[in-house]
CSV table of C-alpha atoms in Angstrom, one decimal:
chain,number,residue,atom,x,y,z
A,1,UNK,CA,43.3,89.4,-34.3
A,2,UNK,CA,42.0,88.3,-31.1
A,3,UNK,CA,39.6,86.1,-31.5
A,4,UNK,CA,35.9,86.0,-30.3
A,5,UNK,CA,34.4,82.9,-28.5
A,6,UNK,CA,32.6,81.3,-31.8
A,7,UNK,CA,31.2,78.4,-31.4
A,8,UNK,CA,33.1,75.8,-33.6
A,9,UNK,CA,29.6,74.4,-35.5
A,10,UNK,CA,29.0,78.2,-36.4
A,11,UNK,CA,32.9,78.3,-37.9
A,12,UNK,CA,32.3,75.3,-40.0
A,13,UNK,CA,29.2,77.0,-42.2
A,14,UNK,CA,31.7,80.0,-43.4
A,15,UNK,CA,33.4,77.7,-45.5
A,16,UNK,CA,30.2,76.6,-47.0
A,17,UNK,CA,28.9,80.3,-47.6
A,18,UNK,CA,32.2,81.2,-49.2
A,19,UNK,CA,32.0,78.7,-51.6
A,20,UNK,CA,28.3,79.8,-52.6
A,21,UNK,CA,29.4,83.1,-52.5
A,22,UNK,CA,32.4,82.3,-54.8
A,23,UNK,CA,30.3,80.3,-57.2
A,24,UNK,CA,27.8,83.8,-57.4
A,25,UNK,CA,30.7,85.3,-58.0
A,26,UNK,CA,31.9,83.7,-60.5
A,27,UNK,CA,28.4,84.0,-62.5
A,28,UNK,CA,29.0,88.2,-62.6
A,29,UNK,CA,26.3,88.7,-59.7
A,30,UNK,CA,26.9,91.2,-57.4
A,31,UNK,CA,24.2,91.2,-54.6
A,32,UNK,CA,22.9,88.3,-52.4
A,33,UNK,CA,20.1,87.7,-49.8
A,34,UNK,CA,20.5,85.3,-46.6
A,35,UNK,CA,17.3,84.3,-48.2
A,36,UNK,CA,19.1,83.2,-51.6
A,37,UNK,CA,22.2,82.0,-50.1
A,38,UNK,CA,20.4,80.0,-47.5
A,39,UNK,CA,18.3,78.4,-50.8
A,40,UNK,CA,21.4,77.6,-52.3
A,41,UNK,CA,23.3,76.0,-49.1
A,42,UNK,CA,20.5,74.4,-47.7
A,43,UNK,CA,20.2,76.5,-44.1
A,44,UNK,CA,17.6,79.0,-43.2
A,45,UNK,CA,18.4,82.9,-43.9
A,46,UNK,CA,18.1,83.3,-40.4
A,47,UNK,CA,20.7,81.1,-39.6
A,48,UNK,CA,23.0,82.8,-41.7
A,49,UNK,CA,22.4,85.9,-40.5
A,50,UNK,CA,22.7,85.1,-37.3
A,51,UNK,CA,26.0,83.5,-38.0
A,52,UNK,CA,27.4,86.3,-39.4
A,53,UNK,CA,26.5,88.8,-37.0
A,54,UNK,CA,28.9,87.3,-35.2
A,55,UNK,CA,31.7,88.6,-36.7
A,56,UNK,CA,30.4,92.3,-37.4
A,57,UNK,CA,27.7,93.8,-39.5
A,58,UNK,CA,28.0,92.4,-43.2
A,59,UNK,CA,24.3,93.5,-45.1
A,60,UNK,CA,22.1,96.0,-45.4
A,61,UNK,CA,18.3,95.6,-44.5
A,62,UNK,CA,16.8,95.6,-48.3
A,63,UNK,CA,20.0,95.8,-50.2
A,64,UNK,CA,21.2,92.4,-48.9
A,65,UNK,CA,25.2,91.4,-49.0
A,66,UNK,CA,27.6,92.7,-51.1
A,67,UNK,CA,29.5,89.6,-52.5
A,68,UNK,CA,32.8,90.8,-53.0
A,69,UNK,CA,32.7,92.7,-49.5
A,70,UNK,CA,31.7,89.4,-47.9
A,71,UNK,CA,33.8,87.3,-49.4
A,72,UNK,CA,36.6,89.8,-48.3
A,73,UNK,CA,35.7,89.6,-45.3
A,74,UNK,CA,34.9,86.0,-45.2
A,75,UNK,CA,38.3,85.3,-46.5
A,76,UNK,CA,39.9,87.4,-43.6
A,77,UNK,CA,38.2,85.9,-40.8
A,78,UNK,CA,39.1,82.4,-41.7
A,79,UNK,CA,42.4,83.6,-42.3
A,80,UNK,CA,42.7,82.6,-45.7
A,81,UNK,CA,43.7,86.0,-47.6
A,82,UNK,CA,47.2,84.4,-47.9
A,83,UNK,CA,48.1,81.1,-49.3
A,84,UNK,CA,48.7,78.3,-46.5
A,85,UNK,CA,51.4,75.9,-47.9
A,86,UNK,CA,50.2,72.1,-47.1
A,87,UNK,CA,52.3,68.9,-47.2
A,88,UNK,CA,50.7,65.8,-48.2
A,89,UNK,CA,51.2,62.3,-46.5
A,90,UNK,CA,51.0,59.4,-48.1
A,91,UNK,CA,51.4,58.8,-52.5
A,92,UNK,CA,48.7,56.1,-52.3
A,93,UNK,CA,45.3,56.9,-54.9
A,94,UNK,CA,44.1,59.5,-52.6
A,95,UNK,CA,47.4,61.4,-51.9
A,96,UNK,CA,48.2,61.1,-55.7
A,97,UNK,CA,44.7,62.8,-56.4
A,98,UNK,CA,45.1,65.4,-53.5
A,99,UNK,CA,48.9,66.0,-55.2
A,100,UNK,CA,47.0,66.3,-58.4
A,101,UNK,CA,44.0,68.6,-57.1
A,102,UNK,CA,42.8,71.3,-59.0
A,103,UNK,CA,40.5,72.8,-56.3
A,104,UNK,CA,42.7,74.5,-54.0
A,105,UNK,CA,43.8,77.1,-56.6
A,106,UNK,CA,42.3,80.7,-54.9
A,107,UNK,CA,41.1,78.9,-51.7
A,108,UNK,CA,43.3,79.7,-49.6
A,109,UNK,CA,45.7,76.7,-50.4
A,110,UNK,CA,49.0,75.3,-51.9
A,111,UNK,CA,50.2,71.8,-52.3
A,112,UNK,CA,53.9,72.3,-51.0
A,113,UNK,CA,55.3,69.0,-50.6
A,114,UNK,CA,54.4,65.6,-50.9
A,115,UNK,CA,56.1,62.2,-48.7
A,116,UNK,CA,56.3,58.8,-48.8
A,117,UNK,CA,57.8,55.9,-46.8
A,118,UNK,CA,57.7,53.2,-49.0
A,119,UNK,CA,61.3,53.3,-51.6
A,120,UNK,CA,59.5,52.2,-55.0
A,121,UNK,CA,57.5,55.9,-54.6
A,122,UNK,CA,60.7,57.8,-53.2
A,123,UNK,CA,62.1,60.4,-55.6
A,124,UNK,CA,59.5,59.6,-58.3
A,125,UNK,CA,57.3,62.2,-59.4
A,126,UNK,CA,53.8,62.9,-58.1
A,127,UNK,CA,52.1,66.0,-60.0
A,128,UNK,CA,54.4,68.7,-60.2
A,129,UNK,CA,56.2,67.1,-57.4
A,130,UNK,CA,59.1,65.0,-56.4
A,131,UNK,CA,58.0,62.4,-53.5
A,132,UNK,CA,60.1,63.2,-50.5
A,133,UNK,CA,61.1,60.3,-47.7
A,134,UNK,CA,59.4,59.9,-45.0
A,135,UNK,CA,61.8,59.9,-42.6
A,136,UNK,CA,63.3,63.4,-43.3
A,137,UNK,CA,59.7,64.3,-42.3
A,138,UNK,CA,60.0,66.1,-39.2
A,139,UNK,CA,63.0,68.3,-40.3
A,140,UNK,CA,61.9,68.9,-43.7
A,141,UNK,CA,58.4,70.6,-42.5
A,142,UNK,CA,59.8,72.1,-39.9
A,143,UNK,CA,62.7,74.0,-42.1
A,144,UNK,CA,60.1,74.8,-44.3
A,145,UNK,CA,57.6,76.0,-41.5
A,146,UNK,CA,54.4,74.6,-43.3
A,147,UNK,CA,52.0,74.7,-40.5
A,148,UNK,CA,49.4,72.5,-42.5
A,149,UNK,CA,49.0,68.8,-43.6
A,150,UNK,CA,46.7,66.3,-45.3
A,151,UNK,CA,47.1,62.6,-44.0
A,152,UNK,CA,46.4,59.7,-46.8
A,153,UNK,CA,48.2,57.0,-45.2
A,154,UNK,CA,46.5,53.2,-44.4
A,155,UNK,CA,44.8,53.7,-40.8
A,156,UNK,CA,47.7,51.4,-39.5
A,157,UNK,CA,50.2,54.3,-39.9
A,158,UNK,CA,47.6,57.5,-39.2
A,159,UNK,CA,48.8,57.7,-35.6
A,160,UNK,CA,52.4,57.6,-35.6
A,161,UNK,CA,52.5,60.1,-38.4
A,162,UNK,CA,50.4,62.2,-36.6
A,163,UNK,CA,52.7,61.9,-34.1
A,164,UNK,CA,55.6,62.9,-36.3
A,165,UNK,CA,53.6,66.2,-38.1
A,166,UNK,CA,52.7,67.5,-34.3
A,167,UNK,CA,56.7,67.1,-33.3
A,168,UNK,CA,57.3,68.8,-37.2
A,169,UNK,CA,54.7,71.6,-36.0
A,170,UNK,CA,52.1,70.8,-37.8
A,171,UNK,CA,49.2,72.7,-36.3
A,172,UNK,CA,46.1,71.6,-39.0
A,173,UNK,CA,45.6,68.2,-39.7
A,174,UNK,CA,43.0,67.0,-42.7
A,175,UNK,CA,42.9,63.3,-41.9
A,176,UNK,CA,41.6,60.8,-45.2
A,177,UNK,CA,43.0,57.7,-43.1
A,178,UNK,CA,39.6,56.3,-41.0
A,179,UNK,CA,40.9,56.3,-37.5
A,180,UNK,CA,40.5,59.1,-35.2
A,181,UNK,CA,43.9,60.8,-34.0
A,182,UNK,CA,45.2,61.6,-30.6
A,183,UNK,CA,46.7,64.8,-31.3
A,184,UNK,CA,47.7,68.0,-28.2
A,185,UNK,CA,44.6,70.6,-27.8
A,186,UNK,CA,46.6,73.1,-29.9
A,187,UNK,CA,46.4,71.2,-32.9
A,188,UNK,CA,43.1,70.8,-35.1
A,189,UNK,CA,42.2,67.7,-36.8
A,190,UNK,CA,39.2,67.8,-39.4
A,191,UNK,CA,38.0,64.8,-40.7
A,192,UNK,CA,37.4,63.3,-44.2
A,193,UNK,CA,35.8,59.7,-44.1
A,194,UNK,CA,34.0,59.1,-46.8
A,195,UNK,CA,32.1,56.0,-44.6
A,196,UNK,CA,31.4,58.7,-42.0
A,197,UNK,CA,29.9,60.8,-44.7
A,198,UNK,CA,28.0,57.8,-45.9
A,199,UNK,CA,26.9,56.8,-42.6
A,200,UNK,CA,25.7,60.5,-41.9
A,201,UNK,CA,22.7,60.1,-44.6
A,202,UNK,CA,21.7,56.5,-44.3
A,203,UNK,CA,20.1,57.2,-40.7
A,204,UNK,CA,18.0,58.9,-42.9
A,205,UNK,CA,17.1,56.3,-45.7
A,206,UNK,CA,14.4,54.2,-46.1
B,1,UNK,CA,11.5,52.2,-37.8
B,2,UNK,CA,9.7,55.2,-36.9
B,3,UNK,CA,12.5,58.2,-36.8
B,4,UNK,CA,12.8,60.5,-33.2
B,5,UNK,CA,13.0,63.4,-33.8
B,6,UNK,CA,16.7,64.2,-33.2
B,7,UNK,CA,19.3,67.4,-34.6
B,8,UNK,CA,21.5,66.5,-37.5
B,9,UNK,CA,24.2,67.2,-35.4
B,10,UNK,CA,24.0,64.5,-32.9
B,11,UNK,CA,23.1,61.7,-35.7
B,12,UNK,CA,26.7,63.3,-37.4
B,13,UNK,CA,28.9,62.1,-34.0
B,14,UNK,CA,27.2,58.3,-34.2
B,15,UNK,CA,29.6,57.5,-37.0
B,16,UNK,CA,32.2,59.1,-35.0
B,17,UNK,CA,31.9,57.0,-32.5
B,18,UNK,CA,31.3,53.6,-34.3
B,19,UNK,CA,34.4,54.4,-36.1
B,20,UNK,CA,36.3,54.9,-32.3
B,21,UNK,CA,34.4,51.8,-31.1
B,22,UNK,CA,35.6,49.5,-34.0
B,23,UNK,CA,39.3,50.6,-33.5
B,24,UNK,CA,39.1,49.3,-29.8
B,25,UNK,CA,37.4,46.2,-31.0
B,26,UNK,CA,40.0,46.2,-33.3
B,27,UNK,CA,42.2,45.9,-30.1
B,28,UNK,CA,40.4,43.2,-28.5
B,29,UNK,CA,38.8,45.7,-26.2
B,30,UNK,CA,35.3,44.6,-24.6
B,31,UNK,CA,34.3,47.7,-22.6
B,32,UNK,CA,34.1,51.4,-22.9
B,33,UNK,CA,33.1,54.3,-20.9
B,34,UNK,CA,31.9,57.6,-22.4
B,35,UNK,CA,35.2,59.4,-20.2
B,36,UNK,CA,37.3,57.0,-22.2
B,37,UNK,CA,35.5,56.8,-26.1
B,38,UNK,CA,35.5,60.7,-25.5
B,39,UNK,CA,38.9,61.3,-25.0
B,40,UNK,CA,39.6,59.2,-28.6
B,41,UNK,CA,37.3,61.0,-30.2
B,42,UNK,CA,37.6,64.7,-28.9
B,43,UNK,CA,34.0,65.2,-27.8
B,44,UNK,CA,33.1,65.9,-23.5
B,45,UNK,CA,31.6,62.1,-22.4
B,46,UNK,CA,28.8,64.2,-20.6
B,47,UNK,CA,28.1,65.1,-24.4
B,48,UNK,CA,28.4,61.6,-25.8
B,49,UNK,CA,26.0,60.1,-23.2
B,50,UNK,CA,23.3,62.9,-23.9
B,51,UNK,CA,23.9,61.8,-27.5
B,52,UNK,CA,23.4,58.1,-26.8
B,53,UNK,CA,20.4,58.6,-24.6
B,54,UNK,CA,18.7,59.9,-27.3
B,55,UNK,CA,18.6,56.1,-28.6
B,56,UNK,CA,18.4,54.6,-25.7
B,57,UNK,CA,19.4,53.2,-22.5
B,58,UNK,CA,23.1,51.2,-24.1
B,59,UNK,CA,25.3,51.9,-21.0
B,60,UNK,CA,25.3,50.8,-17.1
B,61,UNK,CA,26.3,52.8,-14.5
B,62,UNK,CA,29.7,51.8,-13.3
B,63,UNK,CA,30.5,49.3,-15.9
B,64,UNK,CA,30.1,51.3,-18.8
B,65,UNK,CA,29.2,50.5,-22.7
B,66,UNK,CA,29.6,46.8,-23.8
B,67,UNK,CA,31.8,47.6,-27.0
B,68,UNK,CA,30.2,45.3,-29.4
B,69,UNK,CA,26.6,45.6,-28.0
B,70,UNK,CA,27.3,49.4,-28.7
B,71,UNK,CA,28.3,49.0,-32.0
B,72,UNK,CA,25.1,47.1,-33.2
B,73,UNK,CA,22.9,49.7,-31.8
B,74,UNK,CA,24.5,52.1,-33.7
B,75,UNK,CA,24.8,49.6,-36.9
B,76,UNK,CA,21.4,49.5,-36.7
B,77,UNK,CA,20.7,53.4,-35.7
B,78,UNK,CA,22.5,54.0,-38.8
B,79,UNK,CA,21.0,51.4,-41.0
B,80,UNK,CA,24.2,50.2,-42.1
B,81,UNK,CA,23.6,46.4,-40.8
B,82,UNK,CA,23.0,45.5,-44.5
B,83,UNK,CA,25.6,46.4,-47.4
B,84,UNK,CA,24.6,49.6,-49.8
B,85,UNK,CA,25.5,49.7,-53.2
B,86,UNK,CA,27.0,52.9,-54.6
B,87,UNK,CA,28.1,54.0,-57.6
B,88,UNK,CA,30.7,56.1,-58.4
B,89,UNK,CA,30.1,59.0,-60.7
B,90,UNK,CA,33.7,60.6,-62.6
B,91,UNK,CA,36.7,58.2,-63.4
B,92,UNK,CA,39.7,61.3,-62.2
B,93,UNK,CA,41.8,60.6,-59.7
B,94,UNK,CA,39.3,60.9,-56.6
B,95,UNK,CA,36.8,58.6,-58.6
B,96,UNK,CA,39.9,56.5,-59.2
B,97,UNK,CA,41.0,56.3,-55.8
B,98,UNK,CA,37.1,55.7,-54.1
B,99,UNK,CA,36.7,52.9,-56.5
B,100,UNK,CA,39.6,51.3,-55.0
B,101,UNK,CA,39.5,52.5,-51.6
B,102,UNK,CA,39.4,49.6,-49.3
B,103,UNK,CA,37.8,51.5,-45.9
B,104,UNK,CA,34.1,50.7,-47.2
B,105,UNK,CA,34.4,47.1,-46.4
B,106,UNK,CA,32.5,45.8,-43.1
B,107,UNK,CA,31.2,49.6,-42.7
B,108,UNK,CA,28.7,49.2,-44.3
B,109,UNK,CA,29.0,50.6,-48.1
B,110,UNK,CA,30.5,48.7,-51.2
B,111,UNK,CA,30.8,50.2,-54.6
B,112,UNK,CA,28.8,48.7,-57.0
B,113,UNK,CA,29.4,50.8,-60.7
B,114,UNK,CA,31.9,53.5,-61.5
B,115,UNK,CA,30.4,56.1,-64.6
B,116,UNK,CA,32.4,58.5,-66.8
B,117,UNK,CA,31.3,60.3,-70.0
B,118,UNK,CA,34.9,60.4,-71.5
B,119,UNK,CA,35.1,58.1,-74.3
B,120,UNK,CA,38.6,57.2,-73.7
B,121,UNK,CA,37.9,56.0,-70.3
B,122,UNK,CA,34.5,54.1,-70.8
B,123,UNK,CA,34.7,50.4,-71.0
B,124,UNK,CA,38.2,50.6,-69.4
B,125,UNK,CA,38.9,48.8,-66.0
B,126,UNK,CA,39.2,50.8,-62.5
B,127,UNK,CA,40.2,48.2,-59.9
B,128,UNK,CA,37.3,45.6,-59.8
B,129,UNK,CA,34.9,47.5,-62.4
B,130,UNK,CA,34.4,48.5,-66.1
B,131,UNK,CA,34.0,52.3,-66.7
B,132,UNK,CA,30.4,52.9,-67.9
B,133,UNK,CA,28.8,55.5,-70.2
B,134,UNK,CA,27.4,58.3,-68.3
B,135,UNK,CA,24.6,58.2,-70.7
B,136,UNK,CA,22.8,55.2,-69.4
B,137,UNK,CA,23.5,56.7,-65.5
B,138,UNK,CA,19.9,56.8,-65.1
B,139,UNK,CA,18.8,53.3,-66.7
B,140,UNK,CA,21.2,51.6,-64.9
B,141,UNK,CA,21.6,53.0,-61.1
B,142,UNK,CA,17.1,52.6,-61.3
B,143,UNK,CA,17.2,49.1,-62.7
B,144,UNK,CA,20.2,48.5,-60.0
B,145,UNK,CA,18.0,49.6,-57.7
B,146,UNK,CA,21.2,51.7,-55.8
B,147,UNK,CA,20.2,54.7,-53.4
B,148,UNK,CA,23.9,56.1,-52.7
B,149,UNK,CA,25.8,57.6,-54.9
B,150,UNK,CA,29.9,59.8,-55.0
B,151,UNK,CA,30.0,62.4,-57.4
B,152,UNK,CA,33.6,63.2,-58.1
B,153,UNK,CA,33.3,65.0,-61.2
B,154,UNK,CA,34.3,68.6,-62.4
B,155,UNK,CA,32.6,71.4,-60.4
B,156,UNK,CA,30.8,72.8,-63.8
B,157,UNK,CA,29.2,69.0,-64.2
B,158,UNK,CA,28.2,68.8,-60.7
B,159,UNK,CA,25.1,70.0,-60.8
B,160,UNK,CA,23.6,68.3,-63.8
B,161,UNK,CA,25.1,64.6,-62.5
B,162,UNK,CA,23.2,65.5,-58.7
B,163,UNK,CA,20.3,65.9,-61.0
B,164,UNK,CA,20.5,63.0,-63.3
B,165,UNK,CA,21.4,61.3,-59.8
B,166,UNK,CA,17.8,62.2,-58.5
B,167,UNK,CA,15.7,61.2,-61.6
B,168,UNK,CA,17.7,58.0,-60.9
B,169,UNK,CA,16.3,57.3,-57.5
B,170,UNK,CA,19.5,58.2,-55.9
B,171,UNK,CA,18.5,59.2,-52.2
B,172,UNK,CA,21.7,60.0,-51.0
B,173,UNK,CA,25.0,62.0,-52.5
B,174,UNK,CA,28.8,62.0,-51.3
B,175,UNK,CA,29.9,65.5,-53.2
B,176,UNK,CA,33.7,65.7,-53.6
B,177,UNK,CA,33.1,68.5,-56.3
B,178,UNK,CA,34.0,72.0,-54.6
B,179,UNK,CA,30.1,73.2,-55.5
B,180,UNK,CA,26.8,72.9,-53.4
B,181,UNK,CA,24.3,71.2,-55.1
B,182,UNK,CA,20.5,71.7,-55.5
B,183,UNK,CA,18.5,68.9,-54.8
B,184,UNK,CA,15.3,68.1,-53.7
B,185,UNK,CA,14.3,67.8,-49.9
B,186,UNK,CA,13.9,64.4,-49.6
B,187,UNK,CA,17.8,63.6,-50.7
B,188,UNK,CA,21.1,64.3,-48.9
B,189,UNK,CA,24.3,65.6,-50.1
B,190,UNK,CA,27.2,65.3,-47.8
B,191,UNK,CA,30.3,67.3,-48.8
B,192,UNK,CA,34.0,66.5,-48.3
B,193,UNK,CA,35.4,69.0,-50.0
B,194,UNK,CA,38.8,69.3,-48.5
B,195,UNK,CA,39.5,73.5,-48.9
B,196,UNK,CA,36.4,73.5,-46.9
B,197,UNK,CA,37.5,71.2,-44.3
B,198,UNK,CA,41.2,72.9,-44.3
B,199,UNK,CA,38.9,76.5,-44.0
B,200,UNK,CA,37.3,75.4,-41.3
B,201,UNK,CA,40.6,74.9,-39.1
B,202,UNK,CA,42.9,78.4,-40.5
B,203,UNK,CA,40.4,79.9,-38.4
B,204,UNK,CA,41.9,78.9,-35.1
B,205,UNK,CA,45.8,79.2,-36.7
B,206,UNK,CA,47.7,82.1,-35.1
């Protein structure tokens, strides 16, 4: 697919209508409005239409969107109609929880394999899997050509296993550690801080 | 402090950069310029000093930001140069892991109360609290007096904990439940919901 020049901030709301169209979904309804989606995401309908008009011509004028057609085609553009496999850094609370998580089942991703450096967590089991050592890292991912990874390690560590995912060719980073990585321009990093997120409302407080 | 007028999306960089500006602290670093902070954090400097500006006048031409003058203007930009209390709604594995995540400290957040509604878990410790019932949520986080709240419960409870959350004074929500939530407008929600931050980057994957 070659892709059109989107602008990133407009890529980042299709998750967020998926996962209101999803939930719709799931409640047996068959029809939406950018008027009732936009209530239920908290942008204006014109915003989503603009959005995705984009990406081709998803609604009728008075009949609205089709939900299962725009999830399909939703799912296609973010490229998530197959299941990414996604190695997990780091067996600390949040890696264990992430190893554990039940949310990525039909979203597009699959827990694959899970690492740790330290020696008391190699070899024990995390979930349904069996904590590999870091320093087969590279090799391991590679073999397996997982082109996706979540980072849970202290912020101490973040970089240099950056480092080693990009040389593994890792190509989508979810970063939990708070530090931001120095990663090539080929590789995406997203990040989730929850202080970021926190910091993100309080401007707004009181 | 009377609130410019300025897009969500700029006040979303400032903890961006903070967090880029405390790492080179971190390092002992005095000065910055927006060339240098931008190529940490991924963002053009022409973009970071249009951001700034909107604040104020914090840099000088040729010599750059003072790093820790930079980071109390945003501190206070961000109302984060006190400590908010938060509480901690659902005792699974992300509630287990925020309760005893250690990247709050000095940023401005410290968690306060942790809530389930599963017997077995309320009363128990997690980390530095005891579990409490879910029941008193709204007594206790009004009498607490606490504004900031991280919902980490099942997506199906989600909805009625944001509410409970709101009749409790709570002005501002971390979701990690994979649902968007309807609150009033005077409330945030922030969501780190990592499909949707893993969605956001498959776009760009060839």
């Amino acid at each position: 697919m070659n892709k059109p020049e989107i602008p990133d901030i407009i890529v980042s709301r299709l998750p967020v209508y998926l996962r209101a169209l999803r939930h719709m979904q799931a409640q047996n309804q068959q029809t939406t409005s950018s008027q009732e989606l936009g209530a239920v995401v908290g942008i204006s309908a014109a915003q989503i239409r603009k959005d995705l008009s984009q990406f081709g011509e998803f609604g009728k004028q008075g009949t609205g969107y089709n939900i299962p057609f725009l999830i399909g085609k939703l799912r296609e553009i973010l490229q998530i109609e197959n299941v990414w496999d996604v190695a997990v850094i780091g067996m600390g609370d949040m890696g264990h929880a992430l190893a554990r998580y039940q949310g990525f089942s039909d979203r597009g991703f699959r827990v694959a394999m899970v690492f740790d450096n330290d020696p008391e967590k190699i070899g024990t089991e995390v979930g349904n899997f069996v904590v590999k050592d870091m320093k087969n890292l590279v090799d391991t991912i590679r073999k397996a050509d997982i082109k996706v990874a979540m980072v849970c390690v202290p912020a101490t560590a973040a970089q240099q296993v950056a480092t080693h995912l990009v040389e593994a060719g890792i190509k989508a980073i979810l970063n939990y550690a708070p530090i931001s990585l120095n990663v090539p321009s080929n590789v995406r990093v997203q990040y989730l801080d929850p202080s970021v997120g926190l910091q993100r409302m309080t401007y707004y407080l009181e």
